[in-house]
mmCIF file of C-alpha atoms in Angstrom:
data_model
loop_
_atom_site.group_PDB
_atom_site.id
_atom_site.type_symbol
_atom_site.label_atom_id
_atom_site.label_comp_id
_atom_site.label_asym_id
_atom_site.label_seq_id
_atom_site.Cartn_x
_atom_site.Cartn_y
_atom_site.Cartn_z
ATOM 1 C CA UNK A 1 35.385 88.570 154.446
ATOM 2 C CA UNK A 2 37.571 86.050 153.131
ATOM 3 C CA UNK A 3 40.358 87.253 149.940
ATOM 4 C CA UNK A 4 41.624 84.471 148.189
ATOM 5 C CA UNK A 5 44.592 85.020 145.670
ATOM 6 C CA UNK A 6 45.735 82.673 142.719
ATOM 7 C CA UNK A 7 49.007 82.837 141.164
ATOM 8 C CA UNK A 8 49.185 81.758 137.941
ATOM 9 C CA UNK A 9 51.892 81.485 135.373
ATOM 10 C CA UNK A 10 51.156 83.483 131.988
ATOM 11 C CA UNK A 11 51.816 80.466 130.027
ATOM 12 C CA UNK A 12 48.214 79.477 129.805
ATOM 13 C CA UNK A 13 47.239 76.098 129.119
ATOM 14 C CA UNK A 14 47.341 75.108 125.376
ATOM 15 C CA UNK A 15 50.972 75.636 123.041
ATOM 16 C CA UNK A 16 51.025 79.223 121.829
ATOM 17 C CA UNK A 17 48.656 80.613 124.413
ATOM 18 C CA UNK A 18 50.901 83.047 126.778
ATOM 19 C CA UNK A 19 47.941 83.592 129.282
ATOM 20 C CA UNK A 20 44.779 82.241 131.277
ATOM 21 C CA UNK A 21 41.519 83.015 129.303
ATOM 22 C CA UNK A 22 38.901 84.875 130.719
ATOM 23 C CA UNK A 23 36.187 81.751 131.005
ATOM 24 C CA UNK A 24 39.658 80.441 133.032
ATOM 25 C CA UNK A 25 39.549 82.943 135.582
ATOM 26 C CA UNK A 26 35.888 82.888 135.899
ATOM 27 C CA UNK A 27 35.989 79.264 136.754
ATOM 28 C CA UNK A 28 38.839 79.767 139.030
ATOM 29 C CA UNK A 29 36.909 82.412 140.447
ATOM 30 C CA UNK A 30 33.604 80.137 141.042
ATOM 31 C CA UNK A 31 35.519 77.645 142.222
ATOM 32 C CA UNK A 32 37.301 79.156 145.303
ATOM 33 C CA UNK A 33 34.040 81.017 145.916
ATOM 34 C CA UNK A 34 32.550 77.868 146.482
ATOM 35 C CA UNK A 35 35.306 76.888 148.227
ATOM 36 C CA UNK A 36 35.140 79.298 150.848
ATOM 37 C CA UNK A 37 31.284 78.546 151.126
ATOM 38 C CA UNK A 38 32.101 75.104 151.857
ATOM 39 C CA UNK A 39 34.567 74.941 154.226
ATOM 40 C CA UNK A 40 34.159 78.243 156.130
ATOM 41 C CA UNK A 41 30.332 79.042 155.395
ATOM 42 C CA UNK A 42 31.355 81.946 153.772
ATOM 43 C CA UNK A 43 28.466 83.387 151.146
ATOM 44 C CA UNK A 44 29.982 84.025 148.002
ATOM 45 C CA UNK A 45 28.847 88.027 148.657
ATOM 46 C CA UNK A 46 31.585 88.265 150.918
ATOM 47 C CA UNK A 47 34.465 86.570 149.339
ATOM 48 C CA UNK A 48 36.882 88.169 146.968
ATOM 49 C CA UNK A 49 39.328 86.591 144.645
ATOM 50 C CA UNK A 50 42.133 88.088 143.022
ATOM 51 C CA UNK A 51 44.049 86.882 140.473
ATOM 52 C CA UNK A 52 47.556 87.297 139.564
ATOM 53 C CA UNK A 53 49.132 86.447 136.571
ATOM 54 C CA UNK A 54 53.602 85.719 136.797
ATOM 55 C CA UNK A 55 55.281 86.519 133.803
ATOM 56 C CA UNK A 56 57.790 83.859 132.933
ATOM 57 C CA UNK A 57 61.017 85.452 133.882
ATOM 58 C CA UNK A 58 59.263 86.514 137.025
ATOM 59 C CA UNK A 59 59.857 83.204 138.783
ATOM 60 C CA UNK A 60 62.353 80.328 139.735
ATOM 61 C CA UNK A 61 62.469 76.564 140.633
ATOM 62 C CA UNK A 62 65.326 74.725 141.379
ATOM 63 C CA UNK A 63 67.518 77.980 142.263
ATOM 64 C CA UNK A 64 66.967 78.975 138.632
ATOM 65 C CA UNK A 65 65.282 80.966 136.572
ATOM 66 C CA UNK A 66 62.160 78.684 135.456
ATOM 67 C CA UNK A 67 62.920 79.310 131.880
ATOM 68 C CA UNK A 68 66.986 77.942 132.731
ATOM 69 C CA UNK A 69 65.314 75.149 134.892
ATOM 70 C CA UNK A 70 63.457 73.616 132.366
ATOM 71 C CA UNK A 71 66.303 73.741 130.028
ATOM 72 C CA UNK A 72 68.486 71.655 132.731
ATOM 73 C CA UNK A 73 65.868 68.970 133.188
ATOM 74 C CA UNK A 74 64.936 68.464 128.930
ATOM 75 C CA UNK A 75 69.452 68.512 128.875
ATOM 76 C CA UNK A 76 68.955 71.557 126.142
ATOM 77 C CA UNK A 77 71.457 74.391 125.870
ATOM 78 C CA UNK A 78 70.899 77.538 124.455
#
């Protein structure tokens, strides 16, 4: 029984939206399902996907904060 978990940043994916919509998840969900059926013949039945969502300050890149990172690479300054 395979368990598949996605990490996902709450940012979501248009300006102003802080997370991943539900018809998101469900197509993220489908989509490793399917995944699993195709490479390891697994029916979907069996497989479970979890998805969790990262709050911003909950993460780094760089050695930094994301948030600070980001700032660095657009040369902005708080």
């Amino acid at each position: 029984m395979p368990i598949v978990t996605i990490q996902v940043t709450r940012e979501g994916t248009s300006p102003g939206v802080d997370a991943v919509t539900a018809d998101e998840k469900a197509r993220l969900i489908a989509g490793a399902s399917q995944l699993m059926l195709d490479v390891l013949k697994k029916p979907h039945e069996s497989t479970f996907v979890v998805i969790e969502e990262v709050q911003l300050e909950n993460w780094g890149w760089g050695g930094l904060p994301v948030g600070d990172y980001r700032k660095k690479l657009s040369g902005k300054s708080d």
